Amino acid sequence: MKYAIIEASGKQLWIEEGKFYDLNYIPGEPGDLIKLNKILLVNNKNNIQIGHPCLKSITVKAKILRHVKGKKITVFKIKPKKNNKLKQGHRQKLTRLLIEEILS
């Protein structure tokens, strides 16, 4: 089983080839290929490589599938004794990536 732990969009993700993941918005058109360079760990059939902090020789090739919106959250603010109420909603922009391969 080949997997990697990467850092993208301020998060650390455990990724595998052939699966898709939702990250914070990445500019680009659906179908574009991108390379992720911040690889923290790679496991290739029990051959584990750990970076300090990143592995320079390994990249991950991913394809942008589409842009989606995250789950809606409600932001509700109240100022006491002022009869001031504010209700807002927010949906985060996300990009769905398909991990094509982990290049060693």
PDB file of C-alpha atoms in Angstrom:
ATOM      1  CA  MET A   1       0.000   0.000   0.000  1.00  0.00           C
ATOM      2  CA  LYS A   2       1.460   3.321  -1.073  1.00  0.00           C
ATOM      3  CA  TYR A   3       0.437   6.437   0.816  1.00  0.00           C
ATOM      4  CA  ALA A   4       1.822   9.833   1.737  1.00  0.00           C
ATOM      5  CA  ILE A   5       1.207  12.522   4.319  1.00  0.00           C
ATOM      6  CA  ILE A   6       1.233  15.971   2.748  1.00  0.00           C
ATOM      7  CA  GLU A   7       0.741  19.543   3.885  1.00  0.00           C
ATOM      8  CA  ALA A   8      -1.720  21.509   1.776  1.00  0.00           C
ATOM      9  CA  SER A   9      -3.984  24.457   2.570  1.00  0.00           C
ATOM     10  CA  GLY A  10      -2.659  24.618   6.131  1.00  0.00           C
ATOM     11  CA  LYS A  11      -3.712  21.026   6.851  1.00  0.00           C
ATOM     12  CA  GLN A  12      -1.902  17.718   6.953  1.00  0.00           C
ATOM     13  CA  LEU A  13      -3.605  14.987   4.925  1.00  0.00           C
ATOM     14  CA  TRP A  14      -3.079  11.245   4.580  1.00  0.00           C
ATOM     15  CA  ILE A  15      -3.462  10.597   0.844  1.00  0.00           C
ATOM     16  CA  GLU A  16      -3.508   7.508  -1.360  1.00  0.00           C
ATOM     17  CA  GLU A  17      -3.363   7.117  -5.134  1.00  0.00           C
ATOM     18  CA  GLY A  18      -6.704   6.967  -6.949  1.00  0.00           C
ATOM     19  CA  LYS A  19      -8.735   8.695  -4.215  1.00  0.00           C
ATOM     20  CA  PHE A  20     -10.110  12.230  -4.130  1.00  0.00           C
ATOM     21  CA  TYR A  21      -9.885  14.845  -1.383  1.00  0.00           C
ATOM     22  CA  ASP A  22     -11.444  18.261  -0.731  1.00  0.00           C
ATOM     23  CA  LEU A  23      -8.973  21.062   0.021  1.00  0.00           C
ATOM     24  CA  ASN A  24      -9.352  24.815   0.393  1.00  0.00           C
ATOM     25  CA  TYR A  25      -9.855  26.580  -2.925  1.00  0.00           C
ATOM     26  CA  ILE A  26      -6.963  26.199  -5.381  1.00  0.00           C
ATOM     27  CA  PRO A  27      -7.140  28.491  -8.437  1.00  0.00           C
ATOM     28  CA  GLY A  28      -7.350  26.525 -11.663  1.00  0.00           C
ATOM     29  CA  GLU A  29      -9.768  24.979 -14.109  1.00  0.00           C
ATOM     30  CA  PRO A  30     -11.238  21.480 -13.761  1.00  0.00           C
ATOM     31  CA  GLY A  31      -8.928  19.089 -15.573  1.00  0.00           C
ATOM     32  CA  ASP A  32      -5.738  21.003 -14.723  1.00  0.00           C
ATOM     33  CA  LEU A  33      -2.828  19.018 -13.309  1.00  0.00           C
ATOM     34  CA  ILE A  34      -1.027  20.326 -10.234  1.00  0.00           C
ATOM     35  CA  LYS A  35       1.963  19.128  -8.254  1.00  0.00           C
ATOM     36  CA  LEU A  36       2.048  19.115  -4.471  1.00  0.00           C
ATOM     37  CA  ASN A  37       5.579  19.523  -3.122  1.00  0.00           C
ATOM     38  CA  LYS A  38       5.241  19.573   0.669  1.00  0.00           C
ATOM     39  CA  ILE A  39       5.500  15.841   1.334  1.00  0.00           C
ATOM     40  CA  LEU A  40       6.091  14.994   4.992  1.00  0.00           C
ATOM     41  CA  LEU A  41       6.096  11.180   4.843  1.00  0.00           C
ATOM     42  CA  VAL A  42       5.899   8.460   2.177  1.00  0.00           C
ATOM     43  CA  ASN A  43       5.223   4.755   2.715  1.00  0.00           C
ATOM     44  CA  ASN A  44       5.925   2.599  -0.333  1.00  0.00           C
ATOM     45  CA  LYS A  45       5.353  -1.065   0.574  1.00  0.00           C
ATOM     46  CA  ASN A  46       6.773  -0.674   4.120  1.00  0.00           C
ATOM     47  CA  ASN A  47       9.688   1.465   2.879  1.00  0.00           C
ATOM     48  CA  ILE A  48       9.061   4.575   4.990  1.00  0.00           C
ATOM     49  CA  GLN A  49      10.735   7.911   4.226  1.00  0.00           C
ATOM     50  CA  ILE A  50      10.344  10.802   6.645  1.00  0.00           C
ATOM     51  CA  GLY A  51      11.234  14.391   5.758  1.00  0.00           C
ATOM     52  CA  HIS A  52      12.887  16.975   7.984  1.00  0.00           C
ATOM     53  CA  PRO A  53      10.511  18.835   7.505  1.00  0.00           C
ATOM     54  CA  CYS A  54       9.765  17.899   3.846  1.00  0.00           C
ATOM     55  CA  LEU A  55      11.011  15.395   1.285  1.00  0.00           C
ATOM     56  CA  LYS A  56      12.552  17.310  -1.620  1.00  0.00           C
ATOM     57  CA  SER A  57      12.770  14.498  -4.179  1.00  0.00           C
ATOM     58  CA  ILE A  58       9.121  13.375  -4.016  1.00  0.00           C
ATOM     59  CA  THR A  59       6.076  15.077  -5.529  1.00  0.00           C
ATOM     60  CA  VAL A  60       2.404  14.208  -5.783  1.00  0.00           C
ATOM     61  CA  LYS A  61       0.608  14.631  -9.096  1.00  0.00           C
ATOM     62  CA  ALA A  62      -3.051  15.582  -8.705  1.00  0.00           C
ATOM     63  CA  LYS A  63      -5.869  16.603 -11.026  1.00  0.00           C
ATOM     64  CA  ILE A  64      -8.547  19.202 -10.246  1.00  0.00           C
ATOM     65  CA  LEU A  65     -11.917  17.479 -10.600  1.00  0.00           C
ATOM     66  CA  ARG A  66     -14.201  20.393  -9.731  1.00  0.00           C
ATOM     67  CA  HIS A  67     -14.832  23.296  -7.391  1.00  0.00           C
ATOM     68  CA  VAL A  68     -17.443  22.717  -4.698  1.00  0.00           C
ATOM     69  CA  LYS A  69     -18.871  24.537  -1.698  1.00  0.00           C
ATOM     70  CA  GLY A  70     -18.598  23.195   1.831  1.00  0.00           C
ATOM     71  CA  LYS A  71     -21.343  22.686   4.374  1.00  0.00           C
ATOM     72  CA  LYS A  72     -23.198  25.844   5.361  1.00  0.00           C
ATOM     73  CA  ILE A  73     -22.504  27.291   8.786  1.00  0.00           C
ATOM     74  CA  THR A  74     -24.529  29.963  10.577  1.00  0.00           C
ATOM     75  CA  VAL A  75     -22.851  32.897  12.312  1.00  0.00           C
ATOM     76  CA  PHE A  76     -25.131  34.610  14.839  1.00  0.00           C
ATOM     77  CA  LYS A  77     -23.941  37.640  16.819  1.00  0.00           C
ATOM     78  CA  ILE A  78     -25.865  39.404  19.585  1.00  0.00           C
ATOM     79  CA  LYS A  79     -24.898  42.616  21.376  1.00  0.00           C
ATOM     80  CA  PRO A  80     -26.430  42.605  24.847  1.00  0.00           C
ATOM     81  CA  LYS A  81     -28.690  45.507  25.883  1.00  0.00           C
ATOM     82  CA  LYS A  82     -28.515  47.117  22.411  1.00  0.00           C
ATOM     83  CA  ASN A  83     -31.197  45.121  20.532  1.00  0.00           C
ATOM     84  CA  ASN A  84     -28.583  44.389  17.882  1.00  0.00           C
ATOM     85  CA  LYS A  85     -28.664  40.976  16.212  1.00  0.00           C
ATOM     86  CA  LEU A  86     -26.751  39.826  13.140  1.00  0.00           C
ATOM     87  CA  LYS A  87     -27.275  36.506  11.399  1.00  0.00           C
ATOM     88  CA  GLN A  88     -24.977  35.476   8.564  1.00  0.00           C
ATOM     89  CA  GLY A  89     -24.287  32.280   6.680  1.00  0.00           C
ATOM     90  CA  HIS A  90     -21.012  31.077   5.196  1.00  0.00           C
ATOM     91  CA  ARG A  91     -20.020  28.333   2.757  1.00  0.00           C
ATOM     92  CA  GLN A  92     -16.322  27.699   2.214  1.00  0.00           C
ATOM     93  CA  LYS A  93     -15.037  27.306  -1.348  1.00  0.00           C
ATOM     94  CA  LEU A  94     -13.320  23.949  -1.818  1.00  0.00           C
ATOM     95  CA  THR A  95     -11.442  22.201  -4.612  1.00  0.00           C
ATOM     96  CA  ARG A  96     -11.822  18.474  -5.181  1.00  0.00           C
ATOM     97  CA  LEU A  97      -8.509  16.849  -6.149  1.00  0.00           C
ATOM     98  CA  LEU A  98      -7.923  13.368  -7.555  1.00  0.00           C
ATOM     99  CA  ILE A  99      -4.522  11.998  -6.552  1.00  0.00           C
ATOM    100  CA  GLU A 100      -3.112  10.404  -9.689  1.00  0.00           C
ATOM    101  CA  GLU A 101       0.295   9.249  -8.481  1.00  0.00           C
ATOM    102  CA  ILE A 102       2.989   9.704  -5.884  1.00  0.00           C
ATOM    103  CA  LEU A 103       6.264  10.231  -7.746  1.00  0.00           C
ATOM    104  CA  SER A 104       9.444   9.098  -6.045  1.00  0.00           C
TER     105      SER A 104
END
